XYZ file of N, CA and C in Angstrom:
564
model
N 0.842 -1.179 0.000
C 0.000 0.000 0.000
C 0.884 1.238 0.000
N 0.593 2.168 -0.863
C 1.336 3.415 -0.942
C 0.492 4.523 -0.324
N 0.868 4.947 0.897
C 0.064 5.928 1.625
C -0.003 7.277 0.921
N 1.115 7.721 0.344
C 1.119 9.029 -0.315
C 0.092 9.096 -1.441
N -0.044 7.994 -2.161
C -0.997 7.949 -3.274
C -2.357 7.416 -2.851
N -2.432 6.871 -1.625
C -3.664 6.278 -1.109
C -4.190 5.179 -2.041
N -3.287 4.297 -2.447
C -3.688 3.197 -3.328
C -2.812 1.971 -3.095
N -3.349 0.830 -3.476
C -2.615 -0.428 -3.374
C -1.607 -0.503 -4.496
N -0.458 -1.097 -4.209
C 0.579 -1.293 -5.221
C 0.405 -2.667 -5.850
N 0.288 -2.713 -7.156
C 0.165 -3.987 -7.873
C 1.523 -4.669 -7.939
N 1.548 -5.966 -7.741
C 2.760 -6.763 -7.873
C 2.823 -7.216 -9.330
N 3.709 -6.617 -10.086
C 3.760 -6.835 -11.533
C 3.915 -8.308 -11.923
N 4.725 -9.054 -11.193
C 4.965 -10.456 -11.547
C 3.692 -11.285 -11.494
N 2.725 -10.860 -10.701
C 1.491 -11.635 -10.499
C 0.305 -10.986 -11.208
N 0.519 -9.854 -11.835
C -0.550 -9.140 -12.515
C -1.195 -10.024 -13.581
N -2.499 -10.089 -13.594
C -3.231 -10.894 -14.567
C -3.677 -12.247 -14.048
N -3.161 -12.661 -12.896
C -3.592 -13.927 -12.301
C -4.761 -13.685 -11.355
N -5.707 -14.594 -11.340
C -6.812 -14.556 -10.380
C -6.365 -15.338 -9.144
N -6.109 -14.649 -8.028
C -5.563 -15.260 -6.816
C -6.687 -15.578 -5.839
N -6.833 -16.852 -5.464
C -7.859 -17.303 -4.516
C -7.333 -17.459 -3.106
N -6.072 -17.861 -2.993
C -5.505 -18.214 -1.690
C -4.074 -17.695 -1.616
N -3.701 -17.140 -0.447
C -2.349 -16.653 -0.212
C -1.805 -17.371 1.016
N -0.618 -17.943 0.878
C -0.012 -18.709 1.963
C 1.446 -18.278 2.119
N 1.843 -17.915 3.342
C 3.219 -17.503 3.606
C 4.077 -18.753 3.777
N 4.989 -18.967 2.845
C 5.885 -20.117 2.910
C 7.083 -19.808 3.806
N 7.678 -18.645 3.611
C 8.752 -18.164 4.483
C 8.773 -16.647 4.399
N 9.785 -16.010 4.971
C 9.831 -14.547 5.077
C 9.787 -13.828 3.735
N 10.222 -14.478 2.669
C 10.255 -13.787 1.376
C 9.534 -14.536 0.257
N 8.800 -15.606 0.616
C 8.143 -16.423 -0.410
C 6.687 -16.682 -0.052
N 5.826 -16.508 -1.040
C 4.401 -16.818 -0.896
C 4.034 -17.950 -1.844
N 3.116 -18.809 -1.408
C 2.441 -19.723 -2.327
C 1.100 -19.092 -2.633
N 0.728 -19.093 -3.904
C -0.516 -18.474 -4.335
C -1.389 -19.512 -5.021
N -2.615 -19.629 -4.559
C -3.584 -20.485 -5.224
C -4.296 -19.665 -6.277
N -4.214 -20.095 -7.523
C -4.815 -19.327 -8.614
C -5.578 -20.250 -9.552
N -6.282 -19.643 -10.493
C -6.970 -20.405 -11.535
C -5.959 -21.089 -12.451
N -4.740 -20.567 -12.491
C -3.690 -21.125 -13.351
C -2.839 -22.151 -12.618
N -3.209 -22.499 -11.390
C -2.461 -23.483 -10.639
C -1.758 -22.887 -9.438
N -0.859 -23.673 -8.850
C -0.108 -23.249 -7.675
C 1.114 -22.454 -8.119
N 1.212 -21.228 -7.613
C 2.298 -20.332 -7.978
C 3.180 -20.062 -6.767
N 4.470 -19.889 -7.014
C 5.408 -19.484 -5.971
C 5.868 -18.072 -6.319
N 5.673 -17.123 -5.382
C 6.105 -15.750 -5.597
C 7.272 -15.444 -4.675
N 8.412 -15.088 -5.269
C 9.607 -14.704 -4.516
C 9.678 -13.184 -4.522
N 9.380 -12.588 -3.370
C 9.289 -11.133 -3.283
C 10.619 -10.441 -3.563
N 11.706 -10.957 -3.023
C 13.010 -10.316 -3.194
C 13.397 -10.199 -4.671
N 12.995 -11.184 -5.461
C 13.338 -11.186 -6.895
C 12.171 -10.733 -7.760
N 11.007 -10.481 -7.122
C 9.768 -10.144 -7.828
C 9.538 -11.131 -8.974
N 9.617 -12.426 -8.600
C 9.550 -13.495 -9.590
C 8.436 -14.472 -9.244
N 7.739 -14.935 -10.270
C 6.664 -15.919 -10.117
C 7.067 -17.186 -10.858
N 6.750 -18.358 -10.272
C 6.996 -19.627 -10.966
C 5.836 -20.567 -10.681
N 5.612 -21.485 -11.597
C 4.568 -22.495 -11.441
C 5.150 -23.692 -10.709
N 4.539 -24.081 -9.601
C 5.037 -25.208 -8.812
C 4.912 -26.514 -9.590
N 3.914 -26.635 -10.453
C 3.719 -27.876 -11.218
C 4.914 -28.202 -12.098
N 5.726 -27.212 -12.421
C 6.901 -27.473 -13.254
C 8.097 -27.939 -12.426
N 7.971 -27.945 -11.087
C 9.051 -28.440 -10.226
C 9.241 -29.940 -10.432
N 10.430 -30.424 -10.165
C 10.751 -31.837 -10.366
C 9.938 -32.749 -9.456
N 9.789 -32.396 -8.177
C 9.115 -33.282 -7.223
C 7.672 -32.860 -6.983
N 6.774 -33.267 -7.856
C 5.351 -32.998 -7.653
C 4.537 -34.288 -7.640
N 5.166 -35.411 -7.356
C 4.548 -36.732 -7.161
C 3.513 -37.095 -8.228
N 3.749 -36.699 -9.444
C 2.813 -37.013 -10.519
C 1.579 -36.142 -10.517
N 1.543 -35.131 -9.648
C 0.347 -34.301 -9.481
C 0.394 -33.029 -10.319
N 1.111 -33.050 -11.437
C 1.213 -31.854 -12.267
C -0.161 -31.369 -12.711
N -1.059 -32.306 -13.072
C -2.406 -31.918 -13.500
C -3.122 -31.186 -12.373
N -3.047 -31.717 -11.160
C -3.722 -31.097 -10.026
C -3.138 -29.725 -9.721
N -1.821 -29.607 -9.772
C -1.164 -28.358 -9.405
C -1.182 -27.322 -10.527
N -1.620 -27.719 -11.721
C -1.696 -26.801 -12.859
C -3.090 -26.224 -13.039
N -4.037 -26.665 -12.232
C -5.411 -26.196 -12.346
C -5.776 -25.356 -11.132
N -7.028 -25.033 -11.026
C -7.520 -24.159 -9.968
C -7.132 -24.675 -8.576
N -6.512 -23.809 -7.789
C -6.140 -24.152 -6.418
C -7.169 -23.531 -5.492
N -7.841 -24.374 -4.694
C -8.935 -23.922 -3.838
C -8.466 -23.526 -2.442
N -7.448 -24.233 -1.905
C -7.043 -24.001 -0.517
C -5.589 -24.411 -0.315
N -4.919 -23.717 0.625
C -3.542 -24.041 1.013
C -3.454 -23.899 2.535
N -3.007 -24.950 3.219
C -2.868 -24.906 4.681
C -1.652 -25.719 5.110
N -1.114 -25.390 6.304
C -0.029 -26.152 6.922
C -0.622 -26.912 8.108
N -0.300 -28.202 8.232
C -0.810 -28.991 9.350
C 0.141 -28.934 10.541
N -0.204 -29.621 11.619
C 0.586 -29.591 12.855
C 1.974 -30.216 12.695
N 2.189 -31.006 11.635
C 3.501 -31.608 11.363
C 4.354 -30.760 10.428
N 3.824 -29.614 10.016
C 4.556 -28.747 9.102
C 4.363 -29.073 7.638
N 3.518 -30.055 7.337
C 3.242 -30.414 5.947
C 2.313 -29.367 5.333
N 2.504 -29.093 4.062
C 1.664 -28.129 3.356
C 0.682 -28.890 2.481
N -0.602 -28.650 2.707
C -1.683 -29.310 1.980
C -2.258 -28.337 0.955
N -2.501 -28.851 -0.256
C -3.049 -28.066 -1.355
C -4.355 -28.727 -1.790
N -5.451 -27.978 -1.762
C -6.749 -28.487 -2.216
C -6.995 -28.095 -3.660
N -7.293 -29.084 -4.511
C -7.489 -28.857 -5.944
C -8.740 -29.608 -6.407
N -9.203 -29.358 -7.638
C -10.309 -30.146 -8.181
C -9.936 -31.605 -8.446
N -8.639 -31.928 -8.358
C -8.155 -33.275 -8.644
C -7.609 -33.970 -7.399
N -7.981 -33.487 -6.228
C -7.557 -34.125 -4.996
C -6.718 -33.212 -4.123
N -6.120 -33.811 -3.106
C -5.278 -33.090 -2.159
C -3.833 -33.494 -2.385
N -2.956 -32.500 -2.485
C -1.524 -32.731 -2.642
C -0.861 -32.234 -1.365
N 0.045 -33.040 -0.805
C 0.717 -32.659 0.438
C 2.230 -32.728 0.239
N 2.902 -31.662 0.681
C 4.359 -31.587 0.630
C 4.894 -31.633 2.054
N 5.864 -32.509 2.307
C 6.491 -32.638 3.617
C 7.799 -31.865 3.642
N 8.310 -31.619 4.843
C 9.576 -30.903 5.001
C 10.740 -31.624 4.321
N 10.686 -32.942 4.250
C 11.784 -33.703 3.643
C 11.645 -33.800 2.121
N 10.873 -32.863 1.537
C 10.671 -32.770 0.094
C 9.891 -33.949 -0.476
N 9.132 -34.619 0.381
C 8.268 -35.706 -0.078
C 6.927 -35.123 -0.512
N 6.333 -35.745 -1.495
C 5.053 -35.291 -2.029
C 4.103 -36.490 -2.128
N 2.860 -36.305 -1.690
C 1.822 -37.330 -1.835
C 0.591 -36.683 -2.447
N -0.161 -37.489 -3.210
C -1.350 -36.999 -3.898
C -2.511 -37.931 -3.547
N -3.550 -37.392 -2.925
C -4.727 -38.170 -2.530
C -5.895 -37.815 -3.435
N -6.564 -38.877 -3.957
C -7.685 -38.687 -4.867
C -8.831 -39.626 -4.504
N -9.972 -39.357 -5.095
C -11.121 -40.251 -4.971
C -10.790 -41.568 -5.661
N -11.129 -42.675 -5.001
C -10.916 -43.995 -5.594
C -11.982 -44.918 -5.020
N -13.001 -45.217 -5.818
C -14.108 -46.052 -5.347
C -13.679 -47.472 -5.008
N -12.549 -47.915 -5.544
C -12.078 -49.277 -5.310
C -11.162 -49.402 -4.097
N -10.876 -48.290 -3.441
C -9.957 -48.310 -2.303
C -10.662 -47.823 -1.037
N -10.713 -48.683 -0.043
C -11.272 -48.305 1.244
C -10.368 -47.260 1.881
N -10.955 -46.210 2.439
C -10.183 -45.174 3.099
C -9.653 -44.097 2.172
N -10.094 -44.096 0.896
C -9.698 -43.034 -0.038
C -10.625 -41.835 0.151
N -10.294 -40.715 -0.455
C -11.162 -39.536 -0.398
C -12.530 -39.853 -0.982
N -13.578 -39.242 -0.411
C -14.922 -39.460 -0.937
C -15.117 -38.754 -2.277
N -14.444 -37.631 -2.474
C -14.458 -36.888 -3.739
C -13.106 -36.215 -3.923
N -12.718 -35.983 -5.153
C -11.433 -35.344 -5.414
C -11.500 -33.820 -5.427
N -12.679 -33.246 -5.635
C -12.793 -31.790 -5.736
C -12.757 -31.164 -4.339
N -11.562 -30.742 -3.899
C -11.352 -30.201 -2.554
C -11.596 -28.695 -2.579
N -12.546 -28.239 -1.755
C -12.880 -26.822 -1.689
C -12.312 -26.135 -0.455
N -12.090 -26.889 0.630
C -11.636 -26.283 1.889
C -10.740 -27.250 2.647
N -9.794 -26.679 3.394
C -8.895 -27.448 4.258
C -8.879 -26.795 5.630
N -8.838 -27.622 6.680
C -8.694 -27.068 8.022
C -7.943 -28.052 8.914
N -6.709 -27.714 9.312
C -5.999 -28.542 10.292
C -6.378 -28.060 11.692
N -6.965 -28.933 12.510
C -7.356 -28.480 13.844
C -6.213 -28.643 14.842
N -6.396 -28.151 16.038
C -5.312 -28.136 17.029
C -4.993 -29.521 17.576
N -5.874 -30.496 17.336
C -5.620 -31.874 17.759
C -4.833 -32.666 16.718
N -4.460 -32.011 15.626
C -3.699 -32.688 14.586
C -4.554 -33.365 13.540
N -5.854 -33.123 13.555
C -6.757 -33.708 12.564
C -6.880 -32.742 11.393
N -6.805 -33.268 10.183
C -7.001 -32.451 8.991
C -8.386 -32.736 8.428
N -9.158 -31.678 8.214
C -10.499 -31.770 7.658
C -10.483 -31.213 6.247
N -11.125 -31.915 5.297
C -11.235 -31.457 3.918
C -12.706 -31.342 3.549
N -13.098 -30.191 3.060
C -14.439 -30.008 2.527
C -14.415 -30.274 1.040
N -15.380 -31.033 0.543
C -15.411 -31.402 -0.877
C -16.633 -30.836 -1.567
N -16.649 -30.950 -2.890
C -17.771 -30.426 -3.673
C -19.064 -31.192 -3.404
N -19.026 -32.501 -3.437
C -20.250 -33.279 -3.232
C -19.994 -34.555 -2.439
N -18.867 -34.611 -1.747
C -18.539 -35.798 -0.962
C -18.492 -35.523 0.526
N -19.112 -34.418 0.951
C -19.143 -34.088 2.365
C -17.795 -33.606 2.863
N -17.510 -33.955 4.116
C -16.239 -33.576 4.720
C -15.446 -34.853 4.974
N -14.142 -34.784 4.746
C -13.250 -35.917 4.961
C -12.322 -35.589 6.112
N -12.060 -36.585 6.942
C -11.201 -36.434 8.122
C -9.998 -37.352 7.934
N -8.775 -36.784 7.976
C -7.558 -37.559 7.793
C -7.213 -38.278 9.084
N -7.128 -39.602 9.013
C -6.748 -40.433 10.143
C -5.254 -40.699 10.008
N -4.447 -39.976 10.790
C -2.993 -40.065 10.682
C -2.482 -41.466 10.976
N -3.017 -42.093 12.028
C -2.536 -43.434 12.404
C -2.812 -44.466 11.328
N -4.011 -44.434 10.764
C -4.386 -45.426 9.750
C -3.910 -45.026 8.354
N -3.585 -43.753 8.163
C -3.191 -43.285 6.835
C -4.340 -43.354 5.857
N -5.552 -43.047 6.342
C -6.726 -43.113 5.479
C -7.721 -42.011 5.860
N -8.739 -41.883 5.033
C -9.762 -40.853 5.205
C -11.044 -41.453 5.766
N -11.720 -40.708 6.608
C -13.071 -41.055 7.078
C -14.018 -40.026 6.468
N -15.167 -40.473 5.991
C -16.112 -39.601 5.295
C -17.312 -39.285 6.179
N -17.789 -38.067 6.064
C -19.006 -37.633 6.754
C -19.838 -36.852 5.744
N -20.997 -37.404 5.351
C -21.881 -36.687 4.433
C -22.461 -35.480 5.142
N -22.832 -34.468 4.378
C -23.342 -33.229 4.945
C -24.790 -33.022 4.507
N -25.529 -34.096 4.383
C -26.945 -34.025 4.041
C -27.585 -35.353 4.410
N -28.896 -35.346 4.505
C -29.594 -36.582 4.864
C -29.816 -37.478 3.651
N -29.706 -36.909 2.459
C -29.880 -37.716 1.255
C -28.518 -38.222 0.767
N -28.482 -38.791 -0.407
C -27.232 -39.369 -0.906
C -26.306 -38.328 -1.514
N -26.816 -37.178 -1.898
C -25.989 -36.114 -2.467
C -25.629 -35.124 -1.371
N -24.369 -34.990 -1.091
C -23.900 -34.115 -0.031
C -23.759 -32.682 -0.524
N -23.924 -31.734 0.371
C -23.757 -30.315 0.055
C -22.288 -29.978 -0.156
N -21.994 -29.081 -1.083
C -20.604 -28.613 -1.212
C -20.160 -27.901 0.071
N -19.008 -28.310 0.605
C -18.464 -27.723 1.830
C -17.395 -26.712 1.429
N -17.708 -25.424 1.617
C -16.837 -24.342 1.179
C -15.832 -23.906 2.238
N -16.161 -24.132 3.517
C -15.248 -23.754 4.595
C -15.447 -24.682 5.780
N -14.366 -24.878 6.541
C -14.370 -25.781 7.701
C -13.645 -25.101 8.849
N -14.189 -25.229 10.058
C -13.548 -24.694 11.255
C -13.909 -25.577 12.438
N -12.941 -25.858 13.288
C -13.208 -26.563 14.541
C -12.807 -25.616 15.660
N -13.771 -25.272 16.532
C -13.499 -24.264 17.557
C -12.931 -24.883 18.828
N -12.701 -24.060 19.844
C -12.077 -24.520 21.090
C -12.946 -25.492 21.866
N -14.234 -25.472 21.646
C -15.139 -26.421 22.295
C -15.274 -27.713 21.494
N -14.442 -27.846 20.451
C -14.409 -29.026 19.585
C -15.648 -29.152 18.695
N -16.384 -28.065 18.515
C -17.506 -28.064 17.588
C -16.955 -27.874 16.181
N -17.415 -28.708 15.256
C -17.014 -28.611 13.856
C -18.061 -27.778 13.121
N -17.618 -26.702 12.489
C -18.492 -25.812 11.730
C -18.201 -25.982 10.247
N -19.259 -26.078 9.448
C -19.121 -26.219 8.001
C -19.925 -25.126 7.317
N -19.283 -24.400 6.427
C -19.980 -23.443 5.576
C -20.268 -24.127 4.255
N -21.546 -24.181 3.877
C -21.932 -24.888 2.652
C -22.545 -23.932 1.644
N -22.613 -24.372 0.404
C -23.156 -23.508 -0.647
C -24.678 -23.520 -0.687
N -25.316 -24.558 -0.140
C -26.777 -24.608 -0.240
C -27.506 -24.892 1.077
N -26.791 -25.230 2.129
C -27.440 -25.496 3.413
C -26.995 -24.511 4.491
N -26.222 -23.483 4.103
C -25.795 -22.463 5.053
C -24.722 -22.973 5.991
N -24.830 -22.590 7.253
C -23.856 -22.950 8.276
C -24.348 -24.171 9.044
N -23.513 -25.195 9.114
C -23.852 -26.423 9.827
C -22.865 -26.630 10.963
N -23.296 -27.342 11.998
C -22.359 -27.640 13.088
C -22.593 -29.052 13.609
N -21.498 -29.626 14.105
C -21.550 -30.916 14.790
C -20.696 -30.779 16.042
N -21.313 -31.018 17.169
C -20.560 -30.983 18.412
C -19.744 -32.276 18.559
N -18.663 -32.222 19.320
C -17.813 -33.393 19.509
C -18.650 -34.568 19.987
N -18.459 -35.726 19.365
C -19.202 -36.917 19.732
C -20.415 -37.170 18.861
N -20.901 -36.163 18.156
C -22.032 -36.354 17.273
C -21.558 -36.911 15.934
N -22.159 -37.958 15.466
C -21.884 -38.560 14.160
C -20.407 -38.831 13.941
N -19.705 -39.280 14.959
C -18.323 -39.694 14.811
C -17.308 -38.584 14.672
N -17.718 -37.354 14.897
C -16.784 -36.232 14.763
C -15.973 -36.069 16.014
């Protein structure tokens, strides 16, 4: 922001991109979720690069080259990326994993279109999906647990997820408004 001119300063390297999510990677680097995929912005060099072109993207170039819906860091320091093609996670040791919907695999994501991510303080990662409800990452089992967000077979799109200090899980949906589940209700 330039106070003398009373206007925001455009970052030329990112001009023209539609930015949905901003994530601070370190003191001089941002990860940006955009319609064009996952971008890395280096402020010191005023440089933008596409993460999908990096060598270690665990085969998830398609996911990382498309619309990025959410970016969060979990309690282990892993960075989770929500995309229309699943969830991509990067670990500190430069490891990359890609989770997708797979009807033939027990414990896979209920849907690949990830709209929201929320790592809670207990170390649980929650993913909101387009039509597969909310998914809960079970760290010990290395699998997902599914919770539909409707009484019928078609679940509401979950646009945002929050778990508060009383352990109540809040879901913002596109067609059912704000929903909540208190701890212990429906396996949450």
